[in-house]
Tab-separated table of C-alpha atoms in Angstrom:
chain	number	residue	atom	x	y	z
G	943	MET	CA	-22.495	-67.601	90.205
G	944	ALA	CA	-22.308	-64.525	92.410
G	945	ILE	CA	-20.101	-61.576	91.429
G	946	ARG	CA	-17.232	-61.276	93.914
G	947	VAL	CA	-16.586	-57.651	94.954
G	948	LEU	CA	-13.682	-56.080	96.832
G	949	LEU	CA	-14.362	-52.714	98.499
G	950	VAL	CA	-11.447	-50.265	98.536
G	951	ASP	CA	-11.878	-46.951	100.369
G	952	ASP	CA	-9.999	-45.286	103.224
G	953	GLN	CA	-13.253	-44.402	104.975
G	954	PRO	CA	-14.662	-47.382	106.941
G	955	LEU	CA	-18.110	-45.817	107.106
G	956	LEU	CA	-18.360	-45.673	103.329
G	957	ARG	CA	-17.212	-49.278	103.009
G	958	THR	CA	-19.885	-50.313	105.501
G	959	GLY	CA	-22.537	-48.474	103.498
G	960	PHE	CA	-21.422	-50.053	100.227
G	961	ARG	CA	-21.350	-53.497	101.859
G	962	MET	CA	-24.935	-53.132	103.078
G	963	ILE	CA	-26.117	-52.109	99.603
G	964	LEU	CA	-24.292	-54.895	97.775
G	965	GLU	CA	-25.040	-57.723	100.188
G	966	ALA	CA	-28.758	-57.059	99.751
G	967	GLU	CA	-28.375	-58.340	96.176
G	968	ALA	CA	-28.555	-62.082	95.575
G	969	ASP	CA	-25.967	-62.033	92.772
G	970	LEU	CA	-23.324	-59.945	94.597
G	971	VAL	CA	-21.006	-60.940	97.429
G	972	VAL	CA	-18.449	-58.730	99.192
G	973	VAL	CA	-15.347	-60.886	99.644
G	974	GLY	CA	-13.197	-58.294	101.399
G	975	GLU	CA	-12.262	-54.694	102.133
G	976	ALA	CA	-9.129	-52.565	101.904
G	977	GLY	CA	-8.261	-49.118	103.237
G	978	ASP	CA	-5.542	-48.201	100.737
G	979	GLY	CA	-4.112	-49.213	97.396
G	980	GLN	CA	-1.414	-51.492	98.792
G	981	GLN	CA	-3.961	-53.434	100.833
G	982	ALA	CA	-6.093	-53.631	97.694
G	983	LEU	CA	-3.269	-55.339	95.774
G	984	ASP	CA	-2.773	-57.852	98.582
G	985	GLN	CA	-6.509	-58.573	98.762
G	986	VAL	CA	-6.840	-58.976	94.992
G	987	ARG	CA	-4.089	-61.599	95.012
G	988	ALA	CA	-5.569	-63.419	97.993
G	989	LEU	CA	-9.282	-63.195	97.224
G	990	GLN	CA	-9.448	-63.090	93.397
G	991	PRO	CA	-12.478	-60.745	93.185
G	992	ASP	CA	-14.333	-60.155	89.928
G	993	VAL	CA	-14.785	-56.408	90.515
G	994	VAL	CA	-12.804	-53.959	92.653
G	995	LEU	CA	-14.782	-50.911	93.778
G	996	MET	CA	-11.891	-48.441	93.944
G	997	ASP	CA	-11.571	-45.072	95.646
G	998	ILE	CA	-8.966	-42.749	94.106
G	999	ARG	CA	-7.438	-40.698	96.905
G	1000	MET	CA	-6.019	-42.971	99.586
G	1001	PRO	CA	-2.882	-43.176	101.766
G	1002	ARG	CA	0.209	-45.277	100.925
G	1003	MET	CA	-0.912	-46.010	97.358
G	1004	ASP	CA	-3.662	-44.156	95.519
G	1005	GLY	CA	-6.371	-45.760	93.441
G	1006	VAL	CA	-4.745	-44.863	90.116
G	1007	GLU	CA	-1.532	-46.765	90.836
G	1008	ALA	CA	-3.450	-49.650	92.396
G	1009	THR	CA	-5.635	-49.834	89.286
G	1010	ARG	CA	-2.556	-49.832	87.054
G	1011	GLN	CA	-1.088	-52.795	88.937
G	1012	ILE	CA	-4.354	-54.725	89.182
G	1013	THR	CA	-5.158	-54.451	85.468
G	1014	GLY	CA	-1.611	-54.339	84.074
G	1015	PRO	CA	0.323	-56.985	82.133
G	1016	ASP	CA	1.484	-58.691	85.340
G	1017	ARG	CA	-2.032	-58.986	86.723
G	1018	SER	CA	-2.643	-62.098	88.812
G	1019	GLY	CA	-6.386	-62.440	88.345
G	1020	PRO	CA	-9.504	-61.470	86.408
G	1021	ALA	CA	-10.420	-58.436	88.528
G	1022	LYS	CA	-11.924	-55.407	86.802
G	1023	VAL	CA	-11.831	-51.986	88.444
G	1024	LEU	CA	-14.784	-49.632	88.890
G	1025	VAL	CA	-13.558	-46.245	90.126
G	1026	LEU	CA	-15.600	-44.155	92.533
G	1027	THR	CA	-15.142	-40.425	92.146
G	1028	THR	CA	-16.481	-36.984	92.956
G	1029	PHE	CA	-16.770	-34.038	90.575
G	1030	ASP	CA	-13.656	-32.380	91.937
G	1031	LEU	CA	-11.433	-35.340	90.992
G	1032	ASP	CA	-11.897	-35.248	87.230
G	1033	GLU	CA	-8.205	-35.312	86.373
G	1034	TYR	CA	-7.764	-38.434	88.476
G	1035	VAL	CA	-10.624	-40.112	86.629
G	1036	VAL	CA	-8.793	-39.654	83.329
G	1037	GLU	CA	-5.623	-41.123	84.819
G	1038	ALA	CA	-7.560	-44.064	86.274
G	1039	LEU	CA	-9.137	-44.814	82.892
G	1040	ARG	CA	-5.750	-44.709	81.218
G	1041	ALA	CA	-4.426	-46.978	83.965
G	1042	GLY	CA	-7.001	-49.623	83.063
G	1043	ALA	CA	-10.214	-48.941	84.998
G	1044	SER	CA	-13.345	-50.331	83.353
G	1045	GLY	CA	-15.409	-47.310	84.300
G	1046	PHE	CA	-16.261	-44.709	86.878
G	1047	LEU	CA	-19.211	-43.741	89.021
G	1048	LEU	CA	-20.038	-40.923	91.417
G	1049	LYS	CA	-19.777	-41.755	95.102
G	1050	ASP	CA	-23.257	-40.369	95.706
G	1051	ALA	CA	-24.852	-42.379	92.893
G	1052	PRO	CA	-28.144	-44.095	93.811
G	1053	ALA	CA	-27.809	-47.628	95.181
G	1054	ALA	CA	-29.486	-49.144	92.119
G	1055	GLU	CA	-26.983	-47.389	89.838
G	1056	LEU	CA	-24.033	-48.688	91.859
G	1057	VAL	CA	-25.352	-52.246	91.714
G	1058	GLN	CA	-25.989	-52.047	87.983
G	1059	ALA	CA	-22.525	-50.581	87.362
G	1060	ILE	CA	-20.892	-53.534	89.105
G	1061	ARG	CA	-22.919	-55.971	87.010
G	1062	VAL	CA	-22.028	-54.122	83.804
G	1063	VAL	CA	-18.299	-54.088	84.581
G	1064	ALA	CA	-18.324	-57.748	85.684
G	1065	ALA	CA	-19.898	-58.649	82.331
G	1066	GLY	CA	-16.947	-57.106	80.528
G	1067	GLU	CA	-18.555	-53.853	79.467
G	1068	ALA	CA	-17.565	-50.326	80.439
G	1069	MET	CA	-19.399	-48.053	82.847
G	1070	LEU	CA	-19.125	-44.476	81.616
G	1071	ALA	CA	-21.568	-42.304	83.517
G	1072	PRO	CA	-22.792	-39.744	80.927
G	1073	SER	CA	-22.886	-36.900	83.472
G	1074	ILE	CA	-19.199	-37.374	84.296
G	1075	THR	CA	-18.298	-37.937	80.645
G	1076	ARG	CA	-19.756	-34.557	79.690
G	1077	ARG	CA	-17.961	-32.861	82.575
G	1078	LEU	CA	-14.663	-34.456	81.551
G	1079	LEU	CA	-15.140	-33.222	78.001
G	1080	ASP	CA	-15.797	-29.699	79.209
G	1081	LYS	CA	-12.841	-29.759	81.588
G	1082	TYR	CA	-10.386	-31.036	79.004
G	1083	ALA	CA	-11.723	-29.043	76.050
G	1084	GLY	CA	-8.512	-27.018	75.837
G	1085	ARG	CA	-6.394	-30.130	75.576
G	1086	LEU	CA	-8.519	-31.928	73.009
G	1087	PRO	CA	-7.995	-31.558	69.252
G	1088	SER	CA	-10.147	-29.078	67.365
G	1089	GLY	CA	-12.396	-30.128	64.516
G	1090	GLU	CA	-9.804	-28.785	62.088
G	1091	ASP	CA	-7.126	-31.253	63.129
G	1092	VAL	CA	-6.216	-34.090	60.796
G	1093	VAL	CA	-8.159	-37.262	61.560
G	1094	PRO	CA	-5.777	-39.922	62.941
G	1095	GLN	CA	-5.002	-42.566	60.327
G	1096	PRO	CA	-6.445	-45.495	62.347
G	1097	LEU	CA	-9.908	-43.895	62.225
G	1098	HIS	CA	-9.868	-44.285	58.445
G	1099	THR	CA	-9.891	-48.046	58.932
G	1100	LEU	CA	-13.352	-47.892	60.521
G	1101	THR	CA	-16.561	-48.235	58.547
G	1102	GLU	CA	-19.166	-45.492	58.760
G	1103	ARG	CA	-21.272	-47.583	61.118
G	1104	GLU	CA	-18.261	-48.379	63.319
G	1105	VAL	CA	-17.546	-44.654	63.625
G	1106	GLU	CA	-21.174	-44.122	64.694
G	1107	VAL	CA	-20.819	-46.828	67.328
G	1108	LEU	CA	-17.538	-45.360	68.600
G	1109	LYS	CA	-19.165	-41.950	69.026
G	1110	LEU	CA	-22.013	-43.476	71.027
G	1111	VAL	CA	-19.603	-45.479	73.193
G	1112	ALA	CA	-17.774	-42.213	73.919
G	1113	ARG	CA	-21.052	-40.630	75.003
G	1114	GLY	CA	-21.426	-43.356	77.645
G	1115	LEU	CA	-24.192	-45.406	76.041
G	1116	SER	CA	-24.513	-49.109	76.812
G	1117	ASN	CA	-24.812	-51.753	74.103
G	1118	ALA	CA	-28.580	-51.851	74.610
G	1119	GLU	CA	-28.854	-48.066	74.299
G	1120	ILE	CA	-26.679	-48.029	71.187
G	1121	ALA	CA	-28.819	-50.785	69.670
G	1122	ALA	CA	-31.951	-48.709	70.289
G	1123	GLU	CA	-30.312	-45.578	68.867
G	1124	LEU	CA	-29.199	-47.297	65.650
G	1125	PHE	CA	-32.192	-49.671	65.305
G	1126	VAL	CA	-30.019	-52.785	65.295
G	1127	SER	CA	-29.681	-55.788	67.604
G	1128	GLU	CA	-27.509	-55.767	70.701
G	1129	THR	CA	-25.488	-58.623	69.196
G	1130	THR	CA	-24.740	-56.467	66.164
G	1131	VAL	CA	-23.545	-53.653	68.426
G	1132	LYS	CA	-21.203	-56.039	70.283
G	1133	THR	CA	-19.773	-57.108	66.934
G	1134	HIS	CA	-19.186	-53.494	65.879
G	1135	VAL	CA	-17.550	-52.650	69.213
G	1136	GLY	CA	-15.266	-55.659	68.852
G	1137	HIS	CA	-14.232	-54.530	65.370
G	1138	VAL	CA	-13.518	-50.990	66.628
G	1139	LEU	CA	-11.303	-52.267	69.456
G	1140	THR	CA	-9.404	-54.607	67.131
G	1141	LYS	CA	-8.854	-52.048	64.381
G	1142	LEU	CA	-7.705	-49.316	66.778
G	1143	GLY	CA	-5.643	-51.647	68.948
G	1144	LEU	CA	-7.571	-50.763	72.104
G	1145	ARG	CA	-8.118	-52.854	75.227
G	1146	ASP	CA	-11.738	-52.034	76.007
G	1147	ARG	CA	-14.634	-49.590	75.661
G	1148	VAL	CA	-13.111	-47.152	78.107
G	1149	GLN	CA	-9.942	-46.837	76.056
G	1150	ALA	CA	-12.165	-46.437	72.994
G	1151	ALA	CA	-14.012	-43.543	74.633
G	1152	VAL	CA	-10.778	-41.803	75.641
G	1153	TYR	CA	-9.435	-42.329	72.109
G	1154	ALA	CA	-12.578	-40.766	70.652
G	1155	TYR	CA	-12.096	-37.648	72.801
G	1156	GLU	CA	-8.383	-37.311	72.195
G	1157	SER	CA	-8.629	-37.889	68.437
G	1158	GLY	CA	-11.237	-35.154	68.109
G	1159	LEU	CA	-13.940	-37.538	66.898
G	1160	VAL	CA	-16.072	-36.427	69.843
G	1161	ARG	CA	-15.860	-32.816	71.010
G	1162	PRO	CA	-17.243	-30.889	73.982
G	1163	GLY	CA	-20.817	-29.805	73.428
G	1164	ALA	CA	-21.470	-32.456	70.817
G	1165	GLY	CA	-24.700	-34.317	71.271
C-alpha cells in the first residue's frame, strides 16, 4: 500500500517541487498540501496521511505547534511528522523533536534522501540526519551536561549493549547501520531499541537521541 504524504510549506514552489519528486515513486502518493500549520491540522484530520512533510516557519501556526498537535495525546490519526529545516533553524529543530517529530531533514537534501526519509519515518523509525545531529550537538554544547555530571538513574537500568545502541541511535544511525557496527542482526537491534525506549519511558528513537544528548551520554565531538 502506498505511503500517503501531506506537504506542508508556505512556499507553493517548494511544495510543487516536492510533489514532483514524490509522485515519481510508485510507493508514495501526495494526498494534499497546506500552506500553514492550521491548514495542516485540518488536512491531517480530513486526509489521514501517513507522513506529514512539515516546514517550521509558517504564518498563523508554525510547524512546531502543528507537530505538537498532530502527534500529541489528542491526535486523530496515525500521521508521523518529518520536519524540513535549514542550518539556521537549529533551535526550532530541537523544539520540533520535543514536540513529537519523527525526524528532520535539510530542505536541500538530494531527492533520493528525501524519499528514503519518508519511507523510514512511515515504517516507524526515526530520521536523524547525522550532519544536522552533529551541528545540534555543537550548538547546544553549553547547555548539555559535562562528562563529570552524575549519570541519570534511568541509564543505570540499561545493559552495556543497550547503552551502546542508545549512543549509536543518538549519532543518527539506522537499525541496519547499527547492526553492521555491532555485528548483530537488524532484528536484534530493534529488540535493543525497544528495551531502551521501555526502560527510559521514551516515545521513540528521536526522544531517545535527545535524552542521550541531554543526559550527557553523548557529548559534542564524540565519535
